[in-house]
Coordinates of N, CA and C in Angstrom, one line a residue:
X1 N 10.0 -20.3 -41.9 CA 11.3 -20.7 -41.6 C 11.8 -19.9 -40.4
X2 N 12.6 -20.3 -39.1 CA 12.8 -20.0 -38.3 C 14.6 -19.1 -38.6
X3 N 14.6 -18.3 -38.0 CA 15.8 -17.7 -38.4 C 16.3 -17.7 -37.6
X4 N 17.9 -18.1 -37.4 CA 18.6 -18.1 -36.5 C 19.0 -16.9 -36.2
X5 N 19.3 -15.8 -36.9 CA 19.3 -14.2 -36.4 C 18.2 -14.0 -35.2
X6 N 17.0 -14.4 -35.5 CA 16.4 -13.9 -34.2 C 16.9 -14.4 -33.0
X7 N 17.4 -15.6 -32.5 CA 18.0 -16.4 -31.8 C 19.4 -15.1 -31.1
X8 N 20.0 -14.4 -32.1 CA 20.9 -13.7 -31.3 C 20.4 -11.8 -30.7
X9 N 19.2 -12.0 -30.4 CA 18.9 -10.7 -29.7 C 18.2 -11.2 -28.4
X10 N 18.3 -10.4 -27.6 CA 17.5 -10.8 -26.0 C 16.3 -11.2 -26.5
X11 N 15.5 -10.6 -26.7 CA 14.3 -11.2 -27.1 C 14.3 -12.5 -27.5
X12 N 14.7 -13.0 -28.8 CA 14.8 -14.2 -29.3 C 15.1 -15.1 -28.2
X13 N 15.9 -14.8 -27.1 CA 16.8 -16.1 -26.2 C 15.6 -15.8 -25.0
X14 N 14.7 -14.9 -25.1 CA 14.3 -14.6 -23.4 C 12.7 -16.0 -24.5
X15 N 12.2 -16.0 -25.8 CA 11.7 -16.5 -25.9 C 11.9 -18.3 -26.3
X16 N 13.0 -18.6 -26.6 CA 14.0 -19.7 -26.4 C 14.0 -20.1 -24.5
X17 N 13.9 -19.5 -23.8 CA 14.1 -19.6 -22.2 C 12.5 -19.8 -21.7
X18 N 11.5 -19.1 -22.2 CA 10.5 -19.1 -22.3 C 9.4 -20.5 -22.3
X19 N 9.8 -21.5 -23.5 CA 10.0 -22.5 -24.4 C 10.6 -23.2 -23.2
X20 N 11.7 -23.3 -23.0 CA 12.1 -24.1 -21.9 C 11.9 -24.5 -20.7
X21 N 11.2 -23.1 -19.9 CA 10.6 -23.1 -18.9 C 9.5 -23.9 -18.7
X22 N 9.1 -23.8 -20.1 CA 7.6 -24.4 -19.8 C 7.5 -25.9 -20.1
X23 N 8.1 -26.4 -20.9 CA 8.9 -27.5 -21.2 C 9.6 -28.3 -20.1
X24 N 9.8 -27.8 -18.8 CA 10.9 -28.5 -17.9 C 9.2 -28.2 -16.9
X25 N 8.5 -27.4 -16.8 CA 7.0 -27.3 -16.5 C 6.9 -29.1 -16.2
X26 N 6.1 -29.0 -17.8 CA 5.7 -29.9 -18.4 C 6.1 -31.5 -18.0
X27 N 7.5 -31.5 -18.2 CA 8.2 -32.6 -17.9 C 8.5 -33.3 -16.1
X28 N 8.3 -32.0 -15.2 CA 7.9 -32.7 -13.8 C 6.9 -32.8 -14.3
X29 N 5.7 -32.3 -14.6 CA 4.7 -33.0 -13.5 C 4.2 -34.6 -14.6
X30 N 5.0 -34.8 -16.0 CA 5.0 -36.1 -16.7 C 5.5 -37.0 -15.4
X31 N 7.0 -36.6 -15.2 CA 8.0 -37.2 -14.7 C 7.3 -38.1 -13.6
X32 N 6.3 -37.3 -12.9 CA 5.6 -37.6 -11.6 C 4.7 -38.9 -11.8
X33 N 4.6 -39.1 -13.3 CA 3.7 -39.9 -13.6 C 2.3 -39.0 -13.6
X34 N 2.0 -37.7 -13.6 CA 0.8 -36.9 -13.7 C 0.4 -36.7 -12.4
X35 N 0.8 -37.0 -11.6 CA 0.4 -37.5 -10.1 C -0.2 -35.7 -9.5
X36 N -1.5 -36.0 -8.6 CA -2.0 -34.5 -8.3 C -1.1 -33.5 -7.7
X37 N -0.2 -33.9 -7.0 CA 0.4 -33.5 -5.7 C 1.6 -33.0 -6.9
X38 N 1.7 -33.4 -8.0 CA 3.1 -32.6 -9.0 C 2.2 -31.6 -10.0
X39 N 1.1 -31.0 -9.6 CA 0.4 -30.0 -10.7 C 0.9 -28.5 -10.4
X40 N 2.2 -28.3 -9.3 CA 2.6 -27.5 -8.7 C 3.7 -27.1 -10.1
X41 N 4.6 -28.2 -10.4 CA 4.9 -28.4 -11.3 C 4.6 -27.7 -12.7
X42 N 4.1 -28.4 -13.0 CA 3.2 -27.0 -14.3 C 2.8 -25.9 -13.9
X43 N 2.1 -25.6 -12.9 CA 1.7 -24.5 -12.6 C 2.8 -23.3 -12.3
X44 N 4.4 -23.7 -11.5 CA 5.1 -22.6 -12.0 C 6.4 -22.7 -13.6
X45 N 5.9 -24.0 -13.7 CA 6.4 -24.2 -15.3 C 5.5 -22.7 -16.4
X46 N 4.3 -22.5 -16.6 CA 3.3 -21.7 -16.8 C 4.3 -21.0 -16.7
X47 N 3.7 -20.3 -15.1 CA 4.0 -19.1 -14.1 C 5.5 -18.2 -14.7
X48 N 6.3 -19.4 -14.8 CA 7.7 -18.5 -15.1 C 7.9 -18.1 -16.7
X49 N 7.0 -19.1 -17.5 CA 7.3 -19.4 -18.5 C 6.7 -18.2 -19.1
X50 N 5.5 -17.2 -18.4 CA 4.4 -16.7 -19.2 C 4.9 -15.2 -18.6
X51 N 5.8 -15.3 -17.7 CA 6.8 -14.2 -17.2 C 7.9 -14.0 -18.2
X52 N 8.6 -14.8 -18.6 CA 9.5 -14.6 -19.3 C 9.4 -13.9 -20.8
X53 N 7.9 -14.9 -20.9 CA 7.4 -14.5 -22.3 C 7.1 -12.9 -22.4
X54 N 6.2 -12.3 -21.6 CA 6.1 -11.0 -21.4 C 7.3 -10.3 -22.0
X55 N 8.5 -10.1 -21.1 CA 9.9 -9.4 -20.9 C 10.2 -9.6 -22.5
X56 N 10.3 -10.9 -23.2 CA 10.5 -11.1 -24.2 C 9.7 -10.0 -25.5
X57 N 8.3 -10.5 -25.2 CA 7.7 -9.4 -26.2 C 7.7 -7.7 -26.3
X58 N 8.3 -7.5 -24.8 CA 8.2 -6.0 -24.4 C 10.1 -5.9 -25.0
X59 N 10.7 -6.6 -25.6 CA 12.2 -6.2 -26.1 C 12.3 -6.8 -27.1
X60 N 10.9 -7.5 -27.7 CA 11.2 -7.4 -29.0 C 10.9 -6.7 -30.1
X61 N 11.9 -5.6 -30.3 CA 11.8 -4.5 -31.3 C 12.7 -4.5 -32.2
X62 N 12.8 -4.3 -33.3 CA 13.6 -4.5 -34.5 C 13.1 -3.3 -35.5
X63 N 14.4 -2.5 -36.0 CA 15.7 -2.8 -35.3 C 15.5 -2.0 -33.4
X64 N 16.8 -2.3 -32.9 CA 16.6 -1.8 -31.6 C 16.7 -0.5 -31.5
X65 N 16.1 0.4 -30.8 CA 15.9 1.9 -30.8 C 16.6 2.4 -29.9
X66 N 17.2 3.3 -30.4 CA 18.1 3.7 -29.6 C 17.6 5.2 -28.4
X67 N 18.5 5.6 -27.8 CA 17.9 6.2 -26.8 C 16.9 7.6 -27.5
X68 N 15.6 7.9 -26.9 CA 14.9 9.1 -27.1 C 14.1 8.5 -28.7
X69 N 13.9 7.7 -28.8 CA 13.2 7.0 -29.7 C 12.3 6.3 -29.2
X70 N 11.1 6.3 -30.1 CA 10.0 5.6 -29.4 C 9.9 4.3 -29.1
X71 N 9.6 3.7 -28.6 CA 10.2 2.1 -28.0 C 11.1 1.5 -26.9
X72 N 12.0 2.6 -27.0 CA 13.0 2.6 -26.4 C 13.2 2.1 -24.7
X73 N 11.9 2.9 -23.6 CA 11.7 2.8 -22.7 C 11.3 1.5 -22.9
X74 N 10.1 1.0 -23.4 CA 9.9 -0.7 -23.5 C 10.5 -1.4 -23.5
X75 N 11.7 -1.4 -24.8 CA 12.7 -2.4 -25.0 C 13.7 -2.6 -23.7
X76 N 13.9 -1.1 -23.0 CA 15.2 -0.9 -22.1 C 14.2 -2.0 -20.6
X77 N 13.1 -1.9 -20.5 CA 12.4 -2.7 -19.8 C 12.7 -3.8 -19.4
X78 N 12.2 -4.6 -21.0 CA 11.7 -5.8 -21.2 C 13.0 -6.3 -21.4
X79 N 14.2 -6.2 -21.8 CA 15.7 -6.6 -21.6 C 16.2 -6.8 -19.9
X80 N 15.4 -5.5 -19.0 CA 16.6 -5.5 -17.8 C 16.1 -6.8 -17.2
X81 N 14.7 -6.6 -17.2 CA 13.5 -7.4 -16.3 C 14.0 -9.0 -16.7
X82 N 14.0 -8.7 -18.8 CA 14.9 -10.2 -18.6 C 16.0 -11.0 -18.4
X83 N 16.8 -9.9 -17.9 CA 18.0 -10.2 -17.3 C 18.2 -10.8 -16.4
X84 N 16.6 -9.9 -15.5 CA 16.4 -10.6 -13.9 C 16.5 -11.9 -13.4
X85 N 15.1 -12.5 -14.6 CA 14.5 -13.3 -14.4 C 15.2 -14.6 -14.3
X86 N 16.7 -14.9 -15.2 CA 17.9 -15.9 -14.6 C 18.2 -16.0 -13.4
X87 N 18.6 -14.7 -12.9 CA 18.9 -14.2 -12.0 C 18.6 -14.4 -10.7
X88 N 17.0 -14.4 -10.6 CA 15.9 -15.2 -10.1 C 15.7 -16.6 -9.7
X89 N 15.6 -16.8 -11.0 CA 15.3 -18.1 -11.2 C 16.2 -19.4 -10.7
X90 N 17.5 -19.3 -11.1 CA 18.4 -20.0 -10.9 C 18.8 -20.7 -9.2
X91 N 19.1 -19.4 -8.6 CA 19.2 -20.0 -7.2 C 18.0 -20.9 -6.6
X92 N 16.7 -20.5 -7.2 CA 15.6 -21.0 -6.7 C 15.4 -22.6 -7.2
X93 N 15.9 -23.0 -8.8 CA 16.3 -23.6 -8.6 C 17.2 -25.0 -8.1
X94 N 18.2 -24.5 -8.1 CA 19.5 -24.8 -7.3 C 18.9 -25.1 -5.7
X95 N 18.3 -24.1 -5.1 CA 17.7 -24.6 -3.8 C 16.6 -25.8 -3.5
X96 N 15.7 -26.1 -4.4 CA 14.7 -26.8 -4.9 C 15.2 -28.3 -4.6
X97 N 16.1 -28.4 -6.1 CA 16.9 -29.2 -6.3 C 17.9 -29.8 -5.6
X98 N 18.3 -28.8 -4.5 CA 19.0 -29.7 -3.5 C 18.4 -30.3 -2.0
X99 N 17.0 -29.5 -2.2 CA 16.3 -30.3 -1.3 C 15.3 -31.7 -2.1
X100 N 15.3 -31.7 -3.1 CA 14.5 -32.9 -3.9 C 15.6 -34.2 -3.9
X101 N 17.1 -33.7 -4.0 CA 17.7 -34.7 -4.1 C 18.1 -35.6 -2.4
X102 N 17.3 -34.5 -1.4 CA 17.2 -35.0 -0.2 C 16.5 -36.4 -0.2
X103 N 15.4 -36.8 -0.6 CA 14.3 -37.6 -1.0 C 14.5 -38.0 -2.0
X104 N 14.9 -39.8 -1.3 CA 15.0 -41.1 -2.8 C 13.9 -40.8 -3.7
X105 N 13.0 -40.1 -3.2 CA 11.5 -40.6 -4.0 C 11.4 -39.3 -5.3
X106 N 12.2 -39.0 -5.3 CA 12.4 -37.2 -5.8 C 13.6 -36.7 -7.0
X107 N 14.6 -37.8 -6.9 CA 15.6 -37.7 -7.7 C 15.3 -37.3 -8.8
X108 N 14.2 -37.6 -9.6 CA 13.9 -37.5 -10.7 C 14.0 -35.6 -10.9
X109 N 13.0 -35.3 -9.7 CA 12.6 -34.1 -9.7 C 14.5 -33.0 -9.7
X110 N 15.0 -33.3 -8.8 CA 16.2 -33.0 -8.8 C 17.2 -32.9 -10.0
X111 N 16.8 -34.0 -10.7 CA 17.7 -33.7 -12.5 C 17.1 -33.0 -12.9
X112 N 15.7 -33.0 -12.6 CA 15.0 -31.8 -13.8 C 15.5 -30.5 -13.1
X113 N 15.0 -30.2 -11.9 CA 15.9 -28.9 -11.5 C 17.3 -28.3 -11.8
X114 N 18.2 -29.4 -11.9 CA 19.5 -28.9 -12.0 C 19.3 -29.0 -13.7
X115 N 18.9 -29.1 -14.5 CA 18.9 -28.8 -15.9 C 17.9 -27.6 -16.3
X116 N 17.1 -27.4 -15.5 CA 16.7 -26.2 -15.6 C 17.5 -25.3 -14.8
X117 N 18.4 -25.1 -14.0 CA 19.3 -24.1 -13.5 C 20.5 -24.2 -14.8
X118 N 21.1 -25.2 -14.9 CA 21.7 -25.0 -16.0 C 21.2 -24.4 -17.1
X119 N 20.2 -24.6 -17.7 CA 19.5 -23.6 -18.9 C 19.6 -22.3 -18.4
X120 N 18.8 -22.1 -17.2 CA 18.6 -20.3 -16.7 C 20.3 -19.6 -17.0
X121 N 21.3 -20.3 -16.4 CA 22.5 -19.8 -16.7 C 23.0 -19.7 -17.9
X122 N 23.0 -20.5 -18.7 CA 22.8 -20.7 -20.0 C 22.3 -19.0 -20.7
X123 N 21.1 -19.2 -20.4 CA 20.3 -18.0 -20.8 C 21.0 -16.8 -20.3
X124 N 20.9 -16.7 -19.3 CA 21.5 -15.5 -18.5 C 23.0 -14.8 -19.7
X125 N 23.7 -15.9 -19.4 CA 25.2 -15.7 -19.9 C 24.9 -15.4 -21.6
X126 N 24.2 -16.0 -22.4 CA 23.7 -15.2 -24.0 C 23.6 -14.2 -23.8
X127 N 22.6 -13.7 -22.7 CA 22.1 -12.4 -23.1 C 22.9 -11.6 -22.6
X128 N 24.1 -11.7 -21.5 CA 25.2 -10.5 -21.5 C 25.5 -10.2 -22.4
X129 N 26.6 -11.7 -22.9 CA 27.1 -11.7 -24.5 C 26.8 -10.7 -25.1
X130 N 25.6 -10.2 -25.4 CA 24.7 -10.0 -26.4 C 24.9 -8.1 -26.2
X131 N 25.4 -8.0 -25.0 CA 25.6 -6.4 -24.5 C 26.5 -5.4 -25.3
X132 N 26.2 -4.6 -26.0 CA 26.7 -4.1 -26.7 C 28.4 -3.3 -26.6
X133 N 29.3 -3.4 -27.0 CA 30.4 -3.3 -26.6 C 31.0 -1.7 -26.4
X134 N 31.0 -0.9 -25.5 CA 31.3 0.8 -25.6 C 32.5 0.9 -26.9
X135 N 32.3 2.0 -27.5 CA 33.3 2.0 -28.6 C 34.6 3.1 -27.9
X136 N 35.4 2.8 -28.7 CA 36.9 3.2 -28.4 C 36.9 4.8 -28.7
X137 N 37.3 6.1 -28.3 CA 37.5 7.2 -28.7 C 38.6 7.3 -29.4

């Protein structure tokens, strides 16, 4: 059974992002009709998707360790890196996608990009949320 607790730690969402990446992969180069010239498509569907995955498993520790504890350096890692990777991702997106929607022949490609920037932001914005709040003296 899938727990929705895991869903609220970076990890959980960088592996939820992960999932999606590869999945919006997947869905150009369908979209394309399979076509050779869209295997570019999957290939950084993969690419980001097996990047993200990483970051994910290097912060997923439970419970989270706090500083000078072993783990610690990994988790503090695989959180910042996943922080990046929206960060990244997104404009590149967004740039993609506004040259695809240049080209009638391409629209298609262009929804998928702007729903995959939408996700990355998506993602991005959880995992601040998710920043632990300095406490009051």
């Amino acid at each position: 059974k899938f727990e929705l607790l895991q869903m609220k730690t970076v990890a959980g969402i960088l592996y939820g992002y992960a999932a999606f990446l590869l999945v919006g992969g997947v869905c150009g180069f369908a979209a394309s009709g399979f076509a050779a010239k869209a295997k570019t498509s999957l290939i950084v569907g993969v690419a980001t998707a097996v990047v993200t995955l990483g970051c994910a498993v290097l912060a997923d520790i439970q419970p989270v360790p706090k500083k000078g504890e072993t783990g610690f350096k990994r988790w503090m890692i695989g959180v910042h890196l996943g922080l990046l990777l929206p960060l990244l991702f997104t404009p590149l997106f967004i740039w993609r996608a506004i040259k695809a929607y240049a080209v009638p022949d391409k629209v298609y490609l262009g929804n998928l990009l702007a729903v995959l920037s939408a996700g990355s932001i998506l993602a991005l914005y959880l995992m601040v949320k998710l920043k632990p709040k300095k406490q009051k003296k």
